[in-house]
Each structure stands twice: as C-alpha cells, then as structure tokens.
Short mmCIF file of C-alpha atoms in Angstrom, two decimals:
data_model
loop_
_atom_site.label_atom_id
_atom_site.label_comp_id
_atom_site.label_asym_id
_atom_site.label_seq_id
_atom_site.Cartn_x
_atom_site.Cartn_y
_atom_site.Cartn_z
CA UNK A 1 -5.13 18.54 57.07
CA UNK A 2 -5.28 16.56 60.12
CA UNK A 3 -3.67 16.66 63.59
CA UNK A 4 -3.35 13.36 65.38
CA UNK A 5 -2.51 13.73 68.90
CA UNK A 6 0.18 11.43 70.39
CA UNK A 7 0.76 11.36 74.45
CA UNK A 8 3.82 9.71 75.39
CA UNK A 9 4.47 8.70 79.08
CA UNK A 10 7.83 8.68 80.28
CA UNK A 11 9.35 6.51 82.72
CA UNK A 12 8.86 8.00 86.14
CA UNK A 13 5.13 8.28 84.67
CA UNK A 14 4.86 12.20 83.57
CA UNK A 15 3.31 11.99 79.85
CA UNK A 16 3.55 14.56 77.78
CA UNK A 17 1.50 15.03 74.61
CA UNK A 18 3.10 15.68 70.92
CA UNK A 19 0.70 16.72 67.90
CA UNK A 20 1.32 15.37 64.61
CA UNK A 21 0.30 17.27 61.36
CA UNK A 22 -0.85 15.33 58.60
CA UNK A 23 -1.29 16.59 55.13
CA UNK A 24 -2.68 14.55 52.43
CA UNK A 25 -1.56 16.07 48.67
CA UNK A 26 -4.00 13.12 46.63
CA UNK A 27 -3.74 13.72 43.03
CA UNK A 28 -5.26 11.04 41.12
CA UNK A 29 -5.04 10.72 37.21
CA UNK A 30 -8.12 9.66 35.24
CA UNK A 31 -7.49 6.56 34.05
CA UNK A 32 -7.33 5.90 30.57
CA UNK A 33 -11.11 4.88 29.51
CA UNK A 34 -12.20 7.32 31.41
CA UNK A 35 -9.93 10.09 29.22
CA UNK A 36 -11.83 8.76 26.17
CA UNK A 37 -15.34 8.70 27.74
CA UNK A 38 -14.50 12.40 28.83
CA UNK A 39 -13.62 13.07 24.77
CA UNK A 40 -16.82 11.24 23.68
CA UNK A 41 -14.27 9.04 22.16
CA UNK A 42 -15.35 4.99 22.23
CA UNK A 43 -13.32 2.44 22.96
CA UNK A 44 -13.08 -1.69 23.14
CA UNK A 45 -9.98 -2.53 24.63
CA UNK A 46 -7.94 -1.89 21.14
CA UNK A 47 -9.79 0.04 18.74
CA UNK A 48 -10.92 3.68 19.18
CA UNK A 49 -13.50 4.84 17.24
CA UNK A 50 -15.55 8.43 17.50
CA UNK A 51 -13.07 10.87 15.37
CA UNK A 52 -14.52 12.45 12.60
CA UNK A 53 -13.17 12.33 9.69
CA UNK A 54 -10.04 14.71 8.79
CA UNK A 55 -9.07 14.95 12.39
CA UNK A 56 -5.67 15.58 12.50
CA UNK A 57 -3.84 13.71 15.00
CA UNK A 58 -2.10 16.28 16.58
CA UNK A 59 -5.52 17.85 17.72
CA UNK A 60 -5.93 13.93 19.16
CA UNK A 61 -2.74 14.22 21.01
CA UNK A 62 -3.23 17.70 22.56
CA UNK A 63 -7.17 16.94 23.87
CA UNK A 64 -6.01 13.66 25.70
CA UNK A 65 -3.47 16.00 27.30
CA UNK A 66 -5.99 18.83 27.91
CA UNK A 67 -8.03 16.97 29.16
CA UNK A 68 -5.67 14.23 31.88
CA UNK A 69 -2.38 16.85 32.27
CA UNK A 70 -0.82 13.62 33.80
CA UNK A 71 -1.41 11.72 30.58
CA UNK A 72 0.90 11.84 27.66
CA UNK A 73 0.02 10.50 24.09
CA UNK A 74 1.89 9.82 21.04
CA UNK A 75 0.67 9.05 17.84
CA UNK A 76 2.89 5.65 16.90
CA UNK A 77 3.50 6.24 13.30
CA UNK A 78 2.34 9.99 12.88
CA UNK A 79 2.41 12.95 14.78
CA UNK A 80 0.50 15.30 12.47
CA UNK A 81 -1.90 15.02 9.25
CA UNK A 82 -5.36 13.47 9.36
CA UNK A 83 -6.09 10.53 10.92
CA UNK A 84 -6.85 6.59 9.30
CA UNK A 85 -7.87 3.60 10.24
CA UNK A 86 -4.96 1.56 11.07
CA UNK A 87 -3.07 4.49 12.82
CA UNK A 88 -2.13 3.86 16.34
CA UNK A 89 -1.79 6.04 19.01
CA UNK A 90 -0.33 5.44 22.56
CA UNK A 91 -1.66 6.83 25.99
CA UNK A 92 0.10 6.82 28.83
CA UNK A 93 -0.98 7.77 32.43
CA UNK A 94 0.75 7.41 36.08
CA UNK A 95 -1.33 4.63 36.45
CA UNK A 96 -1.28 2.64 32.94
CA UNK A 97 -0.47 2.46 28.98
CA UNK A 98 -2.37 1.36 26.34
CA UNK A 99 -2.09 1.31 22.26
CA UNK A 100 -5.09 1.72 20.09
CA UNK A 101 -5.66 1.32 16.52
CA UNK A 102 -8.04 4.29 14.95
CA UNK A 103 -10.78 2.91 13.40
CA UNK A 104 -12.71 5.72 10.68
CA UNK A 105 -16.13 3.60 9.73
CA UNK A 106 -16.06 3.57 5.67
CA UNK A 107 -12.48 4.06 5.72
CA UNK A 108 -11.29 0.49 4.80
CA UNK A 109 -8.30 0.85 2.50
CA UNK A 110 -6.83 3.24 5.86
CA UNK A 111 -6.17 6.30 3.42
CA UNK A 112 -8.48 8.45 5.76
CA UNK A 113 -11.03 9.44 3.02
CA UNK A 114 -14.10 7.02 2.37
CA UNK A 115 -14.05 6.43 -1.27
CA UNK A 116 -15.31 4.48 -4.23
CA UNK A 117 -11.93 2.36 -3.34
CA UNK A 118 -13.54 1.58 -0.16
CA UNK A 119 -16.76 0.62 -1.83
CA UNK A 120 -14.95 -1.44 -4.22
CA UNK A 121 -12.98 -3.47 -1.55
CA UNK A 122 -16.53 -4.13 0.53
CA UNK A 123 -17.62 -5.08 -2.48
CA UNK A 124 -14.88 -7.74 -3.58
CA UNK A 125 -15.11 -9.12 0.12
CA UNK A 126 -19.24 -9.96 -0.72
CA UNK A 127 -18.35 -11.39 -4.16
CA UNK A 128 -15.26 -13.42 -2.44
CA UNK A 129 -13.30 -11.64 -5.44
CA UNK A 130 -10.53 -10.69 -2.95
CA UNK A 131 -10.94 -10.80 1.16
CA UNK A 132 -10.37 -8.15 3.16
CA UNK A 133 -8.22 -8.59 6.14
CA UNK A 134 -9.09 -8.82 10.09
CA UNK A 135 -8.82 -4.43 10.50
CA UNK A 136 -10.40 -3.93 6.64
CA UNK A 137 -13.80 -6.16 8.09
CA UNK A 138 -13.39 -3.77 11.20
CA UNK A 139 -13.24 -0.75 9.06
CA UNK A 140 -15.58 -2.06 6.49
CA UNK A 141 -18.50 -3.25 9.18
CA UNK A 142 -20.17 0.49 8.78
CA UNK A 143 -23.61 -0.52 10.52
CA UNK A 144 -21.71 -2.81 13.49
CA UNK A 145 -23.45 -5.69 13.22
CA UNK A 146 -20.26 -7.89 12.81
CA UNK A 147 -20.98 -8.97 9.15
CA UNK A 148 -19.97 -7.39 5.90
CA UNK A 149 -22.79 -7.23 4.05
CA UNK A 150 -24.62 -5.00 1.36
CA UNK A 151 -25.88 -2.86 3.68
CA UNK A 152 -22.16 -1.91 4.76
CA UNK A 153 -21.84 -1.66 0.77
CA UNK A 154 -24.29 0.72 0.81
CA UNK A 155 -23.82 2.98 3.44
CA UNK A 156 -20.58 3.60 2.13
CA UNK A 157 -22.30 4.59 -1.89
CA UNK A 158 -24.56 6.75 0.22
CA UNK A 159 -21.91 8.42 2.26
CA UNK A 160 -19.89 8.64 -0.96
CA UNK A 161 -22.80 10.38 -2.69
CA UNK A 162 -23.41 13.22 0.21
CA UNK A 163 -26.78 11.02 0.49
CA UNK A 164 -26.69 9.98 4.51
CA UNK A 165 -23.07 10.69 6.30
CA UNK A 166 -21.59 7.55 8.38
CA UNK A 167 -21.51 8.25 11.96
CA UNK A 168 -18.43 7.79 13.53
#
C-alpha cells in the first residue's frame, strides 16, 4: 500500500492537500517453462520429456495445476490412462498456450510400453528394412545423440531385459 499525497491550489491561492491510497493486488502466473522446470519435467519448445513410464495423464494434468492454479491443462486426445509418445497435451496460462507432444525414450511404436516391437522398429530403421518416421527417430534416439544407431538398439534390449532402465 502506498499513499501519494496530492496538494491542489485553488484559485484565490488556498491549497489544500488530498491523499491518494494506492493498492497494488500483483498476481503473476509462472509461465509455462517455468511450470515444467518446477515438475522436473524437460522441455524443447514441442516435445516434453521426463515422465516415467505408466504415468497416467490425469496425474500430468492435476500437477501442472497444483503446481500454477492459474494454469489449466488438457490432455488433447486423452484425459486418463498412461501416457505415450505421440500424446499431446495443452497448457494454458494468463499469459500464454502451448501444445507438446510426450516423448517416453524406448517407446517408439507410441503404445506406452518399451517392447521387443520397439526394438524391432530401431532395428528395421539401421537395416533401412522400413524407416521410422520424424517422432519414431525422436522416440527411438534413447542415448540423445541425434542418430539412431545400435547403441539406441541396445539400450532398448537392455531395458527390455530389466538389465539397465532408460532414463527418462
């Protein structure tokens, strides 16, 4: 709160001095990157990428709102079960909007498990037996190096095997 005093002067040159309350009410929103950061939850513009898997997306929807009351956040094509790559969710705030595709590491065929399908399809990319598409590579690049490679092929087998877990 802050008073501001004003002194006004008439015309035959009496002044008389008026007080003016001010009252700032400043409730900012977190913006939107900053709503992830909070969640651990990474980000690059349209790709989110943290979740473990078997998260269902209604526990997604409810921390972004726990966390930012302001925000709101719909899953696009789901709003309950466990999450895949390829689902989208939505997140709104007074200040912005953004969509995101969920991207599960190992998860390339976007069922939400990572399974010998998903080892098959890295493999079939290597062998140029059958390509995987732009958000299959995304899914399907498991050590982020921007190439699908063997090694992607075999974190996935060791993942698969309960040998070394992929870290989302």
């Amino acid at each position: 709160k802050q008073e501001i005093p004003i002194v006004v002067t008439a015309e035959n040159g009496s002044t008389r001095t008026y007080k003016i309350n001010i009252t700032r009410n400043i409730s900012v929103s977190l913006d939107i990157s900053e709503i992830l950061r909070t969640l651990n939850i990474k980000n690059d513009g349209n790709y989110i990428y943290g979740y473990a898997l078997e998260t269902d997306i209604s526990t997604i929807l409810k921390s972004i709102t726990d966390k930012e009351p302001k925000a709101k956040a719909t899953g696009m094509n789901k709003s309950s079960g466990a999450i895949a790559s390829g689902d989208t969710i939505n997140i709104k705030t007074d200040r912005e909007e953004k969509k995101y595709t969920i991207i599960i590491y190992g998860d390339v065929n976007g069922d939400g498990k990572i399974t010998a399908t998903d080892y098959m399809m890295i493999k079939n990319d290597i062998m140029d037996i059958k390509k995987l598409t732009e958000l299959e590579k995304i899914c399907a690049d498991v050590s982020r190096d921007g190439n699908i490679t063997a090694s992607d092929y075999m974190m996935i087998k060791n993942d698969i095997m309960d040998i070394k877990p992929i870290i989302q």
